[in-house]
Rosetta silent file (secondary structure, phi, psi, omega in degrees, C-alpha in Angstrom):
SEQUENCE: XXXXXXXXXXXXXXXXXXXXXXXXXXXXXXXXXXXXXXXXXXXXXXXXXXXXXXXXXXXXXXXXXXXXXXXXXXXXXXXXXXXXXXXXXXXXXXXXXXXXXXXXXXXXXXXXXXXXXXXXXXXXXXXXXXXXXXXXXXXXXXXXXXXXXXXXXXXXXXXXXXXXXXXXXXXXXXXXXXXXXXXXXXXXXXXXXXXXXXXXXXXXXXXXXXXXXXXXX
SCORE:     score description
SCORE:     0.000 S_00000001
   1 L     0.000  127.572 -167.073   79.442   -3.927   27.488 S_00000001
   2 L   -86.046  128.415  156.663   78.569   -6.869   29.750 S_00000001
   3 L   -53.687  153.925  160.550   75.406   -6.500   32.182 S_00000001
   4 L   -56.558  169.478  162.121   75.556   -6.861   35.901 S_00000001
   5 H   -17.568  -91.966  162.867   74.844   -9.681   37.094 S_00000001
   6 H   -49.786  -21.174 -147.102   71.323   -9.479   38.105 S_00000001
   7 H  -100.822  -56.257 -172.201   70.572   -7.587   35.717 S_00000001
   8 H   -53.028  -50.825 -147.566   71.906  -10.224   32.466 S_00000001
   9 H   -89.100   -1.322  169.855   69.692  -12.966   34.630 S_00000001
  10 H  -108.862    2.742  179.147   66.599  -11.402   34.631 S_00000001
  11 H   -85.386  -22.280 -177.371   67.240  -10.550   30.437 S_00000001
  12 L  -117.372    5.431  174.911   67.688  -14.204   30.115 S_00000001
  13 L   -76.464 -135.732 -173.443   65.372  -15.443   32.563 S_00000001
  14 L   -81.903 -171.087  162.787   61.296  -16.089   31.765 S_00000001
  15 L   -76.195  -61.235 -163.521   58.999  -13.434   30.148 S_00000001
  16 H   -62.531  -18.033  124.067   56.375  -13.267   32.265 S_00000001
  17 H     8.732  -86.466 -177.969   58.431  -11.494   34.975 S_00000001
  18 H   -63.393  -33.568  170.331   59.304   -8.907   32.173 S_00000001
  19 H   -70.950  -12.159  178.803   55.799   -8.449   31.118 S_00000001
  20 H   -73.334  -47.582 -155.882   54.478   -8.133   34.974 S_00000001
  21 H   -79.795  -73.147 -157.880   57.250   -5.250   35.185 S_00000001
  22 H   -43.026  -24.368 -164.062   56.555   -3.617   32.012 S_00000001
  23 H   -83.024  -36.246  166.301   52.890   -3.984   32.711 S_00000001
  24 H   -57.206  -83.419  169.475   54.121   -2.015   36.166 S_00000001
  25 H    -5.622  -72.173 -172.503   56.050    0.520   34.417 S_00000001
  26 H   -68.757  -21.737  175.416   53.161    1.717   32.496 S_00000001
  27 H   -73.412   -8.889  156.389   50.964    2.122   35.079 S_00000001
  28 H   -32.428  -72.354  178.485   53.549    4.243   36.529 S_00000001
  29 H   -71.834  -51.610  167.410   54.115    5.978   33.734 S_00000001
  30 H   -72.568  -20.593 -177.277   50.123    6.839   33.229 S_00000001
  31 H   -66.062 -104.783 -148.928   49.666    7.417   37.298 S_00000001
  32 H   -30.192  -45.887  167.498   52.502    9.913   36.783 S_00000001
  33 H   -71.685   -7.153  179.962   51.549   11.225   33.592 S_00000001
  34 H   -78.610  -56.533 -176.090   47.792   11.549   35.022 S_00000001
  35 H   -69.236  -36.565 -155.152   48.812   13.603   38.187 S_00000001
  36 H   -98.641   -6.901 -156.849   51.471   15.489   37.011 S_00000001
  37 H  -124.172  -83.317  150.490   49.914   16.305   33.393 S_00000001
  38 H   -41.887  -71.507  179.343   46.293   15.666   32.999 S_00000001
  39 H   -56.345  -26.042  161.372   44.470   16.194   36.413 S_00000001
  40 H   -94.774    3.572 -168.772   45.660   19.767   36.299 S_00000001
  41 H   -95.323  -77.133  171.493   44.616   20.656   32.836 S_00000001
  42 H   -15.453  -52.133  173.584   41.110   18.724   33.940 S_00000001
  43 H   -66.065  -40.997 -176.355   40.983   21.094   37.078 S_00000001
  44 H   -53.593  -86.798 -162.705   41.810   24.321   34.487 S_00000001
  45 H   -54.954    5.274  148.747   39.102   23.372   32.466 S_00000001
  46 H   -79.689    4.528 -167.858   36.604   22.872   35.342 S_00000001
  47 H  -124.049  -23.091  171.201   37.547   25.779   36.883 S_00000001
  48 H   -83.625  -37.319  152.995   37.053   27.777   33.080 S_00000001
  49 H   -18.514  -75.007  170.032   33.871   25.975   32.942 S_00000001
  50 H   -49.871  -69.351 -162.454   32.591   27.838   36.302 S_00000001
  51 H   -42.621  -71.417  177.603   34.140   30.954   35.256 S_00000001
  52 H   -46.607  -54.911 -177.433   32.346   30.824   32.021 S_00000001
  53 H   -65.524  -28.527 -155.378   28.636   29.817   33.402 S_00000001
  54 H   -83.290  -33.789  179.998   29.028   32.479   36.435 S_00000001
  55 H   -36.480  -76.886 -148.420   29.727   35.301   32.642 S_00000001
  56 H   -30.583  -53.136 -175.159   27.006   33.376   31.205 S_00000001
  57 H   -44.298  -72.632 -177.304   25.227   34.051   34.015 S_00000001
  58 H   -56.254  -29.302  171.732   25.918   37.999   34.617 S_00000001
  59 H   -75.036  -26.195  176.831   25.353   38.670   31.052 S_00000001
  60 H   -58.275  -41.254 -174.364   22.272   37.055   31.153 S_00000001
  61 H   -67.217  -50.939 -163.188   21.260   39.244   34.197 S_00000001
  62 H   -55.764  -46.600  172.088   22.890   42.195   32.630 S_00000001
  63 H   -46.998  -50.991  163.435   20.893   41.921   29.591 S_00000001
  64 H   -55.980  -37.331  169.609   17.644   41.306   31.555 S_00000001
  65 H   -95.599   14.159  172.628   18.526   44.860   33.529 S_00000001
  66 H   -85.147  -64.093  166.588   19.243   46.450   30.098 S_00000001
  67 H   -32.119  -66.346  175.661   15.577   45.222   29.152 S_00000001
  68 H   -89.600   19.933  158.395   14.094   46.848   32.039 S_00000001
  69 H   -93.423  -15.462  165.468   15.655   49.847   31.784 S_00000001
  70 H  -117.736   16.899  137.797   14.101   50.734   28.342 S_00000001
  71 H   -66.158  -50.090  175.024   11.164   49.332   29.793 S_00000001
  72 L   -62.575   -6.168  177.061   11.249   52.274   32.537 S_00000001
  73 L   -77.012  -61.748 -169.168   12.503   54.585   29.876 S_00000001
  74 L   -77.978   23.741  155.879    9.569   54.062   27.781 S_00000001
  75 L  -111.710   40.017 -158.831    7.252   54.326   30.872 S_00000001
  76 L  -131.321  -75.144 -166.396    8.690   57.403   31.939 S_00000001
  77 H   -36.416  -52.980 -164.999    8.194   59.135   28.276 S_00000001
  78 H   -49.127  -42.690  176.562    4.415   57.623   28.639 S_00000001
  79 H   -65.727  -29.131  145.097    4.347   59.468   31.954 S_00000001
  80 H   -22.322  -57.926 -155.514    5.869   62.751   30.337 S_00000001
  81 H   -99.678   -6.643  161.246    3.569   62.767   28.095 S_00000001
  82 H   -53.418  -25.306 -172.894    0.879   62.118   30.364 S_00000001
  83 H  -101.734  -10.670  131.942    1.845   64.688   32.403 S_00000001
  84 H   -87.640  -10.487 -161.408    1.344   67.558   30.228 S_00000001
  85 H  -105.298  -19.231  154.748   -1.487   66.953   28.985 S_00000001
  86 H   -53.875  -21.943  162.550   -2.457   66.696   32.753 S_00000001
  87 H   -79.801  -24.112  175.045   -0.726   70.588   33.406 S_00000001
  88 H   -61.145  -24.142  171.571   -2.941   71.572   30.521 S_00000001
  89 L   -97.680    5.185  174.545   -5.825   70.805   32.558 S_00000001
  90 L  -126.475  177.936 -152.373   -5.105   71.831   35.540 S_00000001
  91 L  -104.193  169.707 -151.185   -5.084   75.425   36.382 S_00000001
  92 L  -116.842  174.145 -154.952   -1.996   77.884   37.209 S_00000001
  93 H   -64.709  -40.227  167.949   -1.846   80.030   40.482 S_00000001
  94 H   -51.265  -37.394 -159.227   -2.972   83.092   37.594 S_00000001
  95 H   -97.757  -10.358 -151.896   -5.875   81.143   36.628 S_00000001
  96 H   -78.186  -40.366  163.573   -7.233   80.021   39.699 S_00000001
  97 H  -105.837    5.372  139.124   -9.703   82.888   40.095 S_00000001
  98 H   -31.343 -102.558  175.188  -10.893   82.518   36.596 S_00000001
  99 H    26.969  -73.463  152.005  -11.837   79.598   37.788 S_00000001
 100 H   -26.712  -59.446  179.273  -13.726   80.883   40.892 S_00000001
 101 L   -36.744  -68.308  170.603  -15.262   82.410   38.671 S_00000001
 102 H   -58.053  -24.823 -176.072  -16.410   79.875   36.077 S_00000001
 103 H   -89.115    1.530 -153.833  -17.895   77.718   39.636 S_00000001
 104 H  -132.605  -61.253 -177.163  -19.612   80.488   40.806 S_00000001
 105 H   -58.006  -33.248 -172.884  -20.975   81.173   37.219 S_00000001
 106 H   -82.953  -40.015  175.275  -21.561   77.596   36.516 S_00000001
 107 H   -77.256  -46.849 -164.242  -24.124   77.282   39.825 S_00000001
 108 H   -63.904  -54.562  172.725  -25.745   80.430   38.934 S_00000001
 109 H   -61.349  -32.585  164.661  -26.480   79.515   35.152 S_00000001
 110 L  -105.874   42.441  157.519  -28.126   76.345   36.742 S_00000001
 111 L   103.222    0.484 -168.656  -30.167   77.924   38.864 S_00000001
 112 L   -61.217 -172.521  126.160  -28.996   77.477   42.269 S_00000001
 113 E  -102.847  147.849 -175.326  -28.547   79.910   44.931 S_00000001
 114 E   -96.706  157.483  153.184  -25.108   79.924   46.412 S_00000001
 115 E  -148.807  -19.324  165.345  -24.808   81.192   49.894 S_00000001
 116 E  -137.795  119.429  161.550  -21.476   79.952   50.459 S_00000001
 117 E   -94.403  117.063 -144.737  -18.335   79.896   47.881 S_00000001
 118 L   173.261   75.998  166.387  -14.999   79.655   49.795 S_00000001
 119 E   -48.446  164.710  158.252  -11.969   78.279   48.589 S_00000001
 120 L  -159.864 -174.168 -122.248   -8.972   77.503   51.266 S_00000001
 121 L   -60.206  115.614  151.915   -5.754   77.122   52.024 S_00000001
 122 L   -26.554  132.095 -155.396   -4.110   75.167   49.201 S_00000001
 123 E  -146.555  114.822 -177.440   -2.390   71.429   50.758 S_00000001
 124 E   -54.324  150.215  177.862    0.336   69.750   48.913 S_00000001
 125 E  -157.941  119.098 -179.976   -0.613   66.070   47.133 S_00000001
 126 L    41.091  -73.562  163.048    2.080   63.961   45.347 S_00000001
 127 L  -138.581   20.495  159.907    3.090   66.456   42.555 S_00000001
 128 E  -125.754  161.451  179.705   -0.001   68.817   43.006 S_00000001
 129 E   -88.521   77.126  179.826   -1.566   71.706   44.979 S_00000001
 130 E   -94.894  127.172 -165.703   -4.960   70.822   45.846 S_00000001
 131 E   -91.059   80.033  175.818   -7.294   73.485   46.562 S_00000001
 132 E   -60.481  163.639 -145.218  -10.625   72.689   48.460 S_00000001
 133 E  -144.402   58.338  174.492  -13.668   74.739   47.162 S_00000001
 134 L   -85.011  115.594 -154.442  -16.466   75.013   49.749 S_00000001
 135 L   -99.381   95.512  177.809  -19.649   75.240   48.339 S_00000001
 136 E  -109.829  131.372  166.328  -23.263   75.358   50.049 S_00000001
 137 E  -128.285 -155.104  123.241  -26.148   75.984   47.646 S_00000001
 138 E  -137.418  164.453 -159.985  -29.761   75.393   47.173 S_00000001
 139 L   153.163 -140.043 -173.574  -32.043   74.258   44.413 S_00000001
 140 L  -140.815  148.985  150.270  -33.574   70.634   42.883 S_00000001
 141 H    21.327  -73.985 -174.392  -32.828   68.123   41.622 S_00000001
 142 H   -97.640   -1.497  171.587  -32.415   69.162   37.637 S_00000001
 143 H  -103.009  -14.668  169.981  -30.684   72.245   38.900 S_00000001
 144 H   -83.800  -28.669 -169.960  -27.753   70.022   40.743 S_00000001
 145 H   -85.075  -31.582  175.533  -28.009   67.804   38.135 S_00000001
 146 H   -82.932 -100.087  -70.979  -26.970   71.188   35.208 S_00000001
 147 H   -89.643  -60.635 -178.193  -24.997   72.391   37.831 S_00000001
 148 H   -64.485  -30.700  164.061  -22.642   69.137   37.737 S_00000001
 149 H   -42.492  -52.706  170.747  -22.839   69.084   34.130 S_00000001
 150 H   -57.662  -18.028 -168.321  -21.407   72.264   33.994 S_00000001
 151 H  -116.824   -3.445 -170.931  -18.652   71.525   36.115 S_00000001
 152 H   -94.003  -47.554 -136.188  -17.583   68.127   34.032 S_00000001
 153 L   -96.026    1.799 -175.930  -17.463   70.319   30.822 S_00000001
 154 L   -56.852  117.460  164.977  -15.107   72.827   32.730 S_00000001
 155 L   -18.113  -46.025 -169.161  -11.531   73.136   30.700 S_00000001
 156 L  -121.052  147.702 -170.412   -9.895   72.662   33.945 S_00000001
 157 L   -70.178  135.497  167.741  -10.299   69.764   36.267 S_00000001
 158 E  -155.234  146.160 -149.048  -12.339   70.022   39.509 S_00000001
 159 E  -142.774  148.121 -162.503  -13.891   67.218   41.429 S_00000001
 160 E  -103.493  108.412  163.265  -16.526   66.680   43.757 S_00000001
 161 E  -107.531   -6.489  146.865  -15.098   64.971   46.970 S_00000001
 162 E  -145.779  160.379  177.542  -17.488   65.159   49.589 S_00000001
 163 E  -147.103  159.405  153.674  -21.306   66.188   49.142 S_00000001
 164 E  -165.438  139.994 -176.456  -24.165   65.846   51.068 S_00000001
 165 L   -87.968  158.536 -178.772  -28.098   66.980   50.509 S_00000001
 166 L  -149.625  142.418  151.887  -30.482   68.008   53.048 S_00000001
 167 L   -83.181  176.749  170.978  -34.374   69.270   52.724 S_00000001
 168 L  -135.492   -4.782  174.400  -35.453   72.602   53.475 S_00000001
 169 L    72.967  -15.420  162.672  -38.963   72.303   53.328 S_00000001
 170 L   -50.260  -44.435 -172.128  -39.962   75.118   51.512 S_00000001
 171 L   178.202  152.181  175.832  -40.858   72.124   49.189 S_00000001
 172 L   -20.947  -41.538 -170.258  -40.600   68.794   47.986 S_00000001
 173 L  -110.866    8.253 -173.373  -38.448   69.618   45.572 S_00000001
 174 L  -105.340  158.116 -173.000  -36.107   72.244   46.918 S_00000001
 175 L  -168.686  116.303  171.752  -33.014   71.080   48.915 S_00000001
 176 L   -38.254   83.257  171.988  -29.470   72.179   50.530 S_00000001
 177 L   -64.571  100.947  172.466  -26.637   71.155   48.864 S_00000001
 178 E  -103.167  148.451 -159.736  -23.369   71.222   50.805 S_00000001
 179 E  -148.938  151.447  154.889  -19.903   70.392   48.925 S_00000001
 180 E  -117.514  146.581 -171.276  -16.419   70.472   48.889 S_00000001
 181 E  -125.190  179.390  177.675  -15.621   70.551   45.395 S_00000001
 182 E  -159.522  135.085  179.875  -11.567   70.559   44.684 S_00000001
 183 E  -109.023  168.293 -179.666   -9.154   71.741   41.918 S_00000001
 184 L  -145.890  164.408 -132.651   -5.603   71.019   41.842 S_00000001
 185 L  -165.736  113.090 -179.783   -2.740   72.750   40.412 S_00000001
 186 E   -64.318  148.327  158.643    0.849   71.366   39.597 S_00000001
 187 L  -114.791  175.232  179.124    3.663   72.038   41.497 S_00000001
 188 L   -79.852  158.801 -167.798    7.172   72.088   41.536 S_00000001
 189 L  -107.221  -35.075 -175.378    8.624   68.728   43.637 S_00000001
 190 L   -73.349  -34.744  173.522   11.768   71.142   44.118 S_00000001
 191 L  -140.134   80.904 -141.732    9.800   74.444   45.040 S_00000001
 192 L  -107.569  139.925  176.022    6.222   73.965   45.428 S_00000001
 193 L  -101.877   86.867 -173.663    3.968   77.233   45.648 S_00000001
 194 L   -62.307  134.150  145.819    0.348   76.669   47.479 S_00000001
 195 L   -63.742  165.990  172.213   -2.017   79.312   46.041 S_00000001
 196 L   -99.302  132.571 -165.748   -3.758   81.680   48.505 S_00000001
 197 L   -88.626  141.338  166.061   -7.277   80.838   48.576 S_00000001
 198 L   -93.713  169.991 -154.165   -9.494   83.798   47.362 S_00000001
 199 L   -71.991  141.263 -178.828  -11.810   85.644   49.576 S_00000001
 200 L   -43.605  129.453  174.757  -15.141   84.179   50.100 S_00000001
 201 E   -58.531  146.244 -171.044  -17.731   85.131   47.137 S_00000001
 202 L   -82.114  107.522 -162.525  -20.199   86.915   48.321 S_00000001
 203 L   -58.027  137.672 -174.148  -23.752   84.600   48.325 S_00000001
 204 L  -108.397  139.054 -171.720  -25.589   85.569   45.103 S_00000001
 205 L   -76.538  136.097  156.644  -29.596   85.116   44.859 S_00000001
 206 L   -67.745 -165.741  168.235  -30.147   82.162   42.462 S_00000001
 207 L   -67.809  126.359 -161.287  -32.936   81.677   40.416 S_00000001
 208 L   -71.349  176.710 -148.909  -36.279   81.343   42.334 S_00000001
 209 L  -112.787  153.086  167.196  -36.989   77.967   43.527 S_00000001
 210 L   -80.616  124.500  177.091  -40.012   76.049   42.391 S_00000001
 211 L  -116.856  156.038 -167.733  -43.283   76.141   45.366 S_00000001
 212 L   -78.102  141.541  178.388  -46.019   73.809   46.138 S_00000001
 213 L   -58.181  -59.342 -156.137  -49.480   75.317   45.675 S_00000001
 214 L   -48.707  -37.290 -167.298  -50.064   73.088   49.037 S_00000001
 215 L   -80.145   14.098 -166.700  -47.387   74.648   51.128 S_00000001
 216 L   -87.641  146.994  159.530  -48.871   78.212   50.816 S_00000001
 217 L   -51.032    0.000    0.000  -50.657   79.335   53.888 S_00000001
């Protein structure tokens, strides 16, 4: 079958023609296969690429809030178990005037005189009941000094949180003590119970006080 025209005269003409168009062709042919083939499989994978680092990412976070969540697990048992051995010590609305008791007993065995014992009104704090304790005594030195001893070695915790000394004049060594001492009591965070402060103790004579030859009349 005979070519056209044009067509036979450019089959029998020079080369370089036909290698300029073939050289044309392909670049055609890769433009075309580049756009239509390649550049979107290049966009998939740059767009799985992203996908993949933002996973990378979230598991990485995810992992990190797995981590601190059995950190806070295991501070929560530590706090558990802290937190009995902190109800064992402190005392329950039944125990409280044991207690009284033992603080009242505990001044007395070191010699003070009391003249005022007086719990009040229980006042919620964080997950306790604390119960101020007011205390006025008198005595010396080494009898404040047993007195606090006595109150460290107590089963159940109580704390001194405000004090202040005064003379009296009787003698050198004799002095006022005034205190608030305070115990505390767990409560419930859903239904918290204040105790009812017990009725003032009645002041008890202490132990006589040591006197100065000199201050005698």
């Amino acid at each position: 079958m005979a070519l056209p025209a044009p067509l036979q005269n450019f089959v029998d003409g020079p080369k370089l023609p036909k290698v300029v168009l073939g050289v044309l062709g392909l670049v055609v042919l890769f433009a075309a296969s580049y756009f239509l083939l390649i550049s979107p499989v290049q966009d998939r994978i740059a767009d799985l690429v992203q996908k993949k680092t933002k996973v990378t990412g979230d598991v990485n976070k995810a992992r990190a809030q797995v981590a601190e969540i059995d950190r806070f697990r295991r501070e929560l048992v530590e706090l558990e178990k802290r937190l009995v051995l902190l109800q064992d010590r402190l005392p329950s609305e039944k125990e409280t005037p044991t207690l009284y008791r033992a603080l009242s007993s505990a001044a007395e065995q070191a010699g003070l005189g009391v003249s005022l014992f007086q719990p009040r009104e229980a006042r919620a704090k964080d997950v306790v009941n604390e119960i101020p304790i007011i205390l006025a005594a008198e005595g010396d030195y080494h009898q404040l000094a047993k007195f606090f001893e006595r109150v460290a070695g107590l089963p159940r915790v109580v704390t001194v949180n405000d004090f202040k000394m005064s003379g009296l004049g009787k003698s050198r060594h004799s002095m006022k003590a005034d205190m608030t001492l305070a115990t505390y009591m767990y409560r419930s965070t859903l239904a918290p119970t204040p105790a009812r402060p017990a009725a003032p103790v009645a002041p008890k004579p202490g132990a006589s006080l040591p006197v100065s030859t000199g201050d005698r009349s």
